[in-house]
Coordinates of N, CA, C and O in Angstrom, one line a residue:
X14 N 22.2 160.4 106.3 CA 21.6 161.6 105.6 C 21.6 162.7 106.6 O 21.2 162.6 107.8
X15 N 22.1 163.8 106.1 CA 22.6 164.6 104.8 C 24.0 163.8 105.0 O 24.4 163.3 106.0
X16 N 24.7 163.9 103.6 CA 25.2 163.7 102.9 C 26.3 164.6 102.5 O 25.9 165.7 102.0
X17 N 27.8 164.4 102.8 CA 28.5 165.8 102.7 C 29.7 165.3 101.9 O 30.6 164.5 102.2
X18 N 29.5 166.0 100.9 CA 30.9 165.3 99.6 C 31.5 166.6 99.9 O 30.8 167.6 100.2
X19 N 33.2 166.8 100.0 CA 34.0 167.1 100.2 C 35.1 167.2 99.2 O 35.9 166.3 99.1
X20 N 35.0 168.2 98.6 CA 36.4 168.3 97.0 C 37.2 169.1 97.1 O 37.1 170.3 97.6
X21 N 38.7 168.3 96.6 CA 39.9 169.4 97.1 C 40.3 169.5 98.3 O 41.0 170.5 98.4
X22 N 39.9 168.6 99.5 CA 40.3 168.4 100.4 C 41.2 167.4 100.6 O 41.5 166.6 99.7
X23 N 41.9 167.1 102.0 CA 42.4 166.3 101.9 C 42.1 165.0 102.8 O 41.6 165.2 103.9
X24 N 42.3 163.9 102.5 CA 41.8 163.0 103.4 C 41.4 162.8 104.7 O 40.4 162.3 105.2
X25 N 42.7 163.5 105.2 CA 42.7 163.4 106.8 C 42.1 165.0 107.1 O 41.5 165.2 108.2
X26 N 42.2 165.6 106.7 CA 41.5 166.9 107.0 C 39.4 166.5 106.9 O 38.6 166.9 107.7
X27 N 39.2 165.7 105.9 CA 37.8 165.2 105.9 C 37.6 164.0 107.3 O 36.5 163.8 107.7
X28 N 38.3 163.6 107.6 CA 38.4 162.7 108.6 C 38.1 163.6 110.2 O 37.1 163.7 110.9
X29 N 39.0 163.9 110.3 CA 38.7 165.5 111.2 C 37.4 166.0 110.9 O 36.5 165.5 111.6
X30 N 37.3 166.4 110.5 CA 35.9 167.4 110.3 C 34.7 166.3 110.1 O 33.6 166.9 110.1
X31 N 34.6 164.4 109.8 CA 33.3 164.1 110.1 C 33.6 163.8 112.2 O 33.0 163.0 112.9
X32 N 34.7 164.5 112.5 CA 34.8 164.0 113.8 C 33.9 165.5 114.7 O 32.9 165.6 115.4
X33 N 35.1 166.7 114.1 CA 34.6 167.9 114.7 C 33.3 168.7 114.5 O 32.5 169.4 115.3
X34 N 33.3 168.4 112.8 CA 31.9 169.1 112.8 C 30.6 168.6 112.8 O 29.6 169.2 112.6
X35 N 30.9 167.2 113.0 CA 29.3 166.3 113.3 C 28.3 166.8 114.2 O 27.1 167.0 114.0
X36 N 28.8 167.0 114.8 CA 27.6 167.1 116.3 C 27.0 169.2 116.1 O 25.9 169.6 116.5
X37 N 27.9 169.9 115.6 CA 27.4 171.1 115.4 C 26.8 171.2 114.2 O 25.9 172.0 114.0
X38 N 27.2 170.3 113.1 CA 25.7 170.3 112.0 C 24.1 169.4 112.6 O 22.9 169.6 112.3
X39 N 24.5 168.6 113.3 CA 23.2 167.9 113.8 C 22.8 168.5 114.4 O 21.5 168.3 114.4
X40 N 23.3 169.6 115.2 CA 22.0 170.7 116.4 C 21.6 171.3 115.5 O 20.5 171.6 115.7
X41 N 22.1 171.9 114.2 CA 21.6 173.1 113.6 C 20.3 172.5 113.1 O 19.2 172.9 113.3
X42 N 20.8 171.2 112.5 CA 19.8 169.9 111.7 C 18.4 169.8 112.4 O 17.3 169.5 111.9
X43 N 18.8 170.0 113.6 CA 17.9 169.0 115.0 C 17.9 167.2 114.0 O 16.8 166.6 113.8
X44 N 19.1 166.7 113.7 CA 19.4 165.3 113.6 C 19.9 164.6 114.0 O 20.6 164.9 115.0
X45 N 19.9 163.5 113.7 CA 20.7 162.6 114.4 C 22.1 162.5 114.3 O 22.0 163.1 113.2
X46 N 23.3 162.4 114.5 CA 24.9 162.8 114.3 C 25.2 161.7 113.7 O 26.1 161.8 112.9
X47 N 24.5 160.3 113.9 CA 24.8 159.0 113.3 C 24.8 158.7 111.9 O 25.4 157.8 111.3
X48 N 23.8 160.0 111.2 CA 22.9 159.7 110.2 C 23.6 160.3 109.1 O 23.4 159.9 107.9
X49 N 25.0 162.1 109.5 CA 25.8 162.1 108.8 C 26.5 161.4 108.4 O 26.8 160.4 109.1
X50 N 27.2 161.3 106.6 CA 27.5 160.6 106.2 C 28.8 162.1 105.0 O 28.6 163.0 104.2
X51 N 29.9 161.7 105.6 CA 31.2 162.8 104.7 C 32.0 161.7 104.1 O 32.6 160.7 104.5
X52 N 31.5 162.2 102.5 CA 32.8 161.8 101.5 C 33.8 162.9 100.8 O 33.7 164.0 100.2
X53 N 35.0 162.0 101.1 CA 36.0 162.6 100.5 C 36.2 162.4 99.0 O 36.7 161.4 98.5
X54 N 35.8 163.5 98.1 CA 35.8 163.4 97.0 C 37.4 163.6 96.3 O 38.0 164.7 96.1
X55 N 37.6 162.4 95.9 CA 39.0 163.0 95.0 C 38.9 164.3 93.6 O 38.6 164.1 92.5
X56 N 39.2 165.0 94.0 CA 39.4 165.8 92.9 C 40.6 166.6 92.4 O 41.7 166.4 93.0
X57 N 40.3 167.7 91.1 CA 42.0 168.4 90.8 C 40.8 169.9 90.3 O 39.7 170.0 89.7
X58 N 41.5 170.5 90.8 CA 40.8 172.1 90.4 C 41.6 172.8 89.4 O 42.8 172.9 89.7
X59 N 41.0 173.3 88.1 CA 41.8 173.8 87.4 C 41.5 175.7 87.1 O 40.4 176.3 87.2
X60 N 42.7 176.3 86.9 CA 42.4 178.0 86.4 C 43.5 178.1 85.1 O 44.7 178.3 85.1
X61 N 42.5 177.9 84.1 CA 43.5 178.4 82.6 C 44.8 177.3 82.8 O 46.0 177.7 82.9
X62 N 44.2 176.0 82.7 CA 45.4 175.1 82.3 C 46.2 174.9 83.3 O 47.4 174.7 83.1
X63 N 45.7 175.0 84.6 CA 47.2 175.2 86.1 C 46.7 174.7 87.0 O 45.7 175.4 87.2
X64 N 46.7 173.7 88.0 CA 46.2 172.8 89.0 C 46.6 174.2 90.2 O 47.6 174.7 90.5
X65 N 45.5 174.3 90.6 CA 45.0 175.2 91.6 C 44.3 174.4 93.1 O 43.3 173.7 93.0
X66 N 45.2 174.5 94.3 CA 44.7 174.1 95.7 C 44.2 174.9 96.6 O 44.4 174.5 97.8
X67 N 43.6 175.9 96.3 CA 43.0 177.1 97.0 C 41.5 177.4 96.9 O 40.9 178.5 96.9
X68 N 40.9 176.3 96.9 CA 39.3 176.4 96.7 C 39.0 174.5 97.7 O 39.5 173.4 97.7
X69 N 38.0 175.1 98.1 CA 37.4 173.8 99.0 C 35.9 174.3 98.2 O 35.5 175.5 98.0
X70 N 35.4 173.2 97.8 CA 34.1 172.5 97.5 C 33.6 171.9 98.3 O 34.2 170.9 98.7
X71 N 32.5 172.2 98.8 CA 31.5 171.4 99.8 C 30.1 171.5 99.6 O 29.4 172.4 100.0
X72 N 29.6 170.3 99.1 CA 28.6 169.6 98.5 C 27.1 169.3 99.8 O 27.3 168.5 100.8
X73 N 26.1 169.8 99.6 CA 25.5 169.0 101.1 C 23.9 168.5 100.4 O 23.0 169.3 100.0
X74 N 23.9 167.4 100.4 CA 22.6 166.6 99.6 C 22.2 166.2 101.0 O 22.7 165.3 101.7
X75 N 20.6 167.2 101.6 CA 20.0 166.9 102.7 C 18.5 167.1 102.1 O 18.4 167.6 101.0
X76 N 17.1 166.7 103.0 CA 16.0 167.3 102.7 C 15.8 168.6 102.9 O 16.8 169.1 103.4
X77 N 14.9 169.2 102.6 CA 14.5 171.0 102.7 C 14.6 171.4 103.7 O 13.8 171.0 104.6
X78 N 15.6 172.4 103.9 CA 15.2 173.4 104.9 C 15.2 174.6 104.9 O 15.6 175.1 103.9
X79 N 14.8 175.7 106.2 CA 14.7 176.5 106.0 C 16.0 177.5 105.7 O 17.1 177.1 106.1
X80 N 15.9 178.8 104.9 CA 17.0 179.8 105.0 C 17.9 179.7 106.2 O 18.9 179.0 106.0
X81 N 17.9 180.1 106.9 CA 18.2 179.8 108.2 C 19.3 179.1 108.9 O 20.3 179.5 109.4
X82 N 18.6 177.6 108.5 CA 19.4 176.6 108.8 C 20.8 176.5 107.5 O 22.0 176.2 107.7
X83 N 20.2 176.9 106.3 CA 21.7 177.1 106.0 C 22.4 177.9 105.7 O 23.5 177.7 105.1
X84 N 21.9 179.1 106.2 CA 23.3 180.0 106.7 C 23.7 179.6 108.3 O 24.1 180.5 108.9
X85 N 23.5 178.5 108.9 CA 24.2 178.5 109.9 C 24.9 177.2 109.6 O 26.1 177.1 109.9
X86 N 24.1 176.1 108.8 CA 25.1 175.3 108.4 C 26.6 175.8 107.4 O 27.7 175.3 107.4
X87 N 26.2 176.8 106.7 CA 27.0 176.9 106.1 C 28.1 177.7 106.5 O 29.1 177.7 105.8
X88 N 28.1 178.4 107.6 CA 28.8 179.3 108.5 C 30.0 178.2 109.7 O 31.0 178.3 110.3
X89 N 28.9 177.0 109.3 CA 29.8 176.1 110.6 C 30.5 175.2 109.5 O 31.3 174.5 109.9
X90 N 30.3 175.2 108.2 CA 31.1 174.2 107.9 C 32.2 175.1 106.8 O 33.0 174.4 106.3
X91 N 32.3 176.4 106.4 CA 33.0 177.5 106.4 C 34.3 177.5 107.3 O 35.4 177.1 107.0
X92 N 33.5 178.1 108.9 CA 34.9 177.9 109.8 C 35.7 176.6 110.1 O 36.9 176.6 110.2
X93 N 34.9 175.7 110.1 CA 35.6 174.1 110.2 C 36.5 174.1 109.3 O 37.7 174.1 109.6
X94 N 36.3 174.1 108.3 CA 37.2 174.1 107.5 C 38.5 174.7 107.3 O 39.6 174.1 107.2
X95 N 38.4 176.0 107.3 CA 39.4 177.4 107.5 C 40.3 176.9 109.1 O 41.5 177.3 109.3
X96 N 39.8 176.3 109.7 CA 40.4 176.0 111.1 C 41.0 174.8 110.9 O 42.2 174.6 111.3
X97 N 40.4 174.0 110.2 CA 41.3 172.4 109.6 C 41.9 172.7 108.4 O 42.3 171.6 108.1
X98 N 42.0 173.6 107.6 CA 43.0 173.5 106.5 C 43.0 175.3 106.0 O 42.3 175.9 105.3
X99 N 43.8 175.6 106.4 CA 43.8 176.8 106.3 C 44.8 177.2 104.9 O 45.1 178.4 104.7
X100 N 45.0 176.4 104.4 CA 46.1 177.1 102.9 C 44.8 176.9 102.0 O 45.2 176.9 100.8
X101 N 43.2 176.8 102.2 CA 42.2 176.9 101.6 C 42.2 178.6 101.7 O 42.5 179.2 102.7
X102 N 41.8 179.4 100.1 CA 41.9 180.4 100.0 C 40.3 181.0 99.8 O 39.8 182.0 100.3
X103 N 39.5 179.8 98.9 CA 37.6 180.0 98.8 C 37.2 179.2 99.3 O 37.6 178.1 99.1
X104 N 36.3 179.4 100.0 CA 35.6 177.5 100.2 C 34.2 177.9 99.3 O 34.1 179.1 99.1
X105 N 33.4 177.2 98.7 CA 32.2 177.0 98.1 C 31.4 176.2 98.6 O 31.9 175.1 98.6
X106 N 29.8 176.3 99.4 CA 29.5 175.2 100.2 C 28.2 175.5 98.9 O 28.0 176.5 98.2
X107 N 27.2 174.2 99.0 CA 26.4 174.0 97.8 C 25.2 173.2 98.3 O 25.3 171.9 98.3
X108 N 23.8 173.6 98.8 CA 23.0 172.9 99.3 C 22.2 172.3 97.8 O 22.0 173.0 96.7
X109 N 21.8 170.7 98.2 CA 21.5 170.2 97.0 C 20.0 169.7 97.9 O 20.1 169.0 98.9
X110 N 19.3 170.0 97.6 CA 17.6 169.5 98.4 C 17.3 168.4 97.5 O 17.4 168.5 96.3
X111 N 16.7 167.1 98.3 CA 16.8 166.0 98.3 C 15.1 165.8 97.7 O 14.3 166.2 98.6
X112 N 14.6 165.4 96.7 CA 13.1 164.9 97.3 C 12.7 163.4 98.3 O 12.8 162.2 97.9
X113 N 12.1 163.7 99.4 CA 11.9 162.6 100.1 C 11.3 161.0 99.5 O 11.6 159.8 99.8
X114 N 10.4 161.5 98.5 CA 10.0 160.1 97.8 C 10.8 159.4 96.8 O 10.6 158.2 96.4
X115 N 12.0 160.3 96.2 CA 13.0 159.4 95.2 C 14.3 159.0 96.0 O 15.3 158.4 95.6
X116 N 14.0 159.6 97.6 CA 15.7 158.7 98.2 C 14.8 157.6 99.2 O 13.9 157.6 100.0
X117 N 16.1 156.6 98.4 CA 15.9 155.1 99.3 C 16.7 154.7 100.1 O 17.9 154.6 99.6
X118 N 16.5 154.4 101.2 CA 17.5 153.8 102.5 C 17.5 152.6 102.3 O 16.4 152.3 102.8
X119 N 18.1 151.4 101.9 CA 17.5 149.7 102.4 C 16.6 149.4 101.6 O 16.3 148.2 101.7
X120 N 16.0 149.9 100.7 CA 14.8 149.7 99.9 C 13.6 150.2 99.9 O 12.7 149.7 99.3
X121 N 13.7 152.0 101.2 CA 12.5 151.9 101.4 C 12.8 153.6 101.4 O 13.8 154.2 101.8
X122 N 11.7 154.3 100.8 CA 11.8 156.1 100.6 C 11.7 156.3 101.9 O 11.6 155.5 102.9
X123 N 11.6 158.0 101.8 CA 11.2 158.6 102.9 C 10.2 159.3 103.0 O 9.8 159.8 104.0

């Protein structure tokens, strides 16, 4: 946790980036680096009927935080991106706030 779905990317480009941008979302986080968790989501993006590869989707299901932290998360996971896949034309990053007592680890909330 947090939790980073990745659409319209490509495999090894998400593989990269839970390498490079781990440890620079965990300081922003003040978390643990272990605790990130990047999925590569398969997807197809469409505009009026035409498979479009120029938009990166990035999904981030973490607990609450401040303004702050995500415009700096969102700034670092912006350039990561644009530096690991650059024929990306928009990226879209999407904070999704978590409530602590409906997520379970192992069987046990937070």
């Amino acid at each position: 946790m947090p939790h980073i779905k990745l659409y319209g990317i490509p495999e090894r480009v998400v593989a990269e980036l839970s390498i490079e941008l781990v440890d620079t979302l965990a300081d922003i986080c003040q978390a643990n680096a272990e605790a990130f968790v990047f999925d590569c989501v398969s997807s197809k993006t469409f505009r009026r009927g035409s498979n479009v590869n120029d938009v990166a989707q990035v999904e981030v299901l973490w607990f609450a935080k401040d303004p702050e932290t995500h415009h700096r998360a969102e700034k670092a996971i912006r350039e990561a991106l644009y530096d690991a896949y650059p024929e990306i034309e928009h990226t879209i990053v999407m904070f999704r706030e978590l409530v602590p007592s409906t997520y379970y680890k192992d069987g046990k909330h937070y």
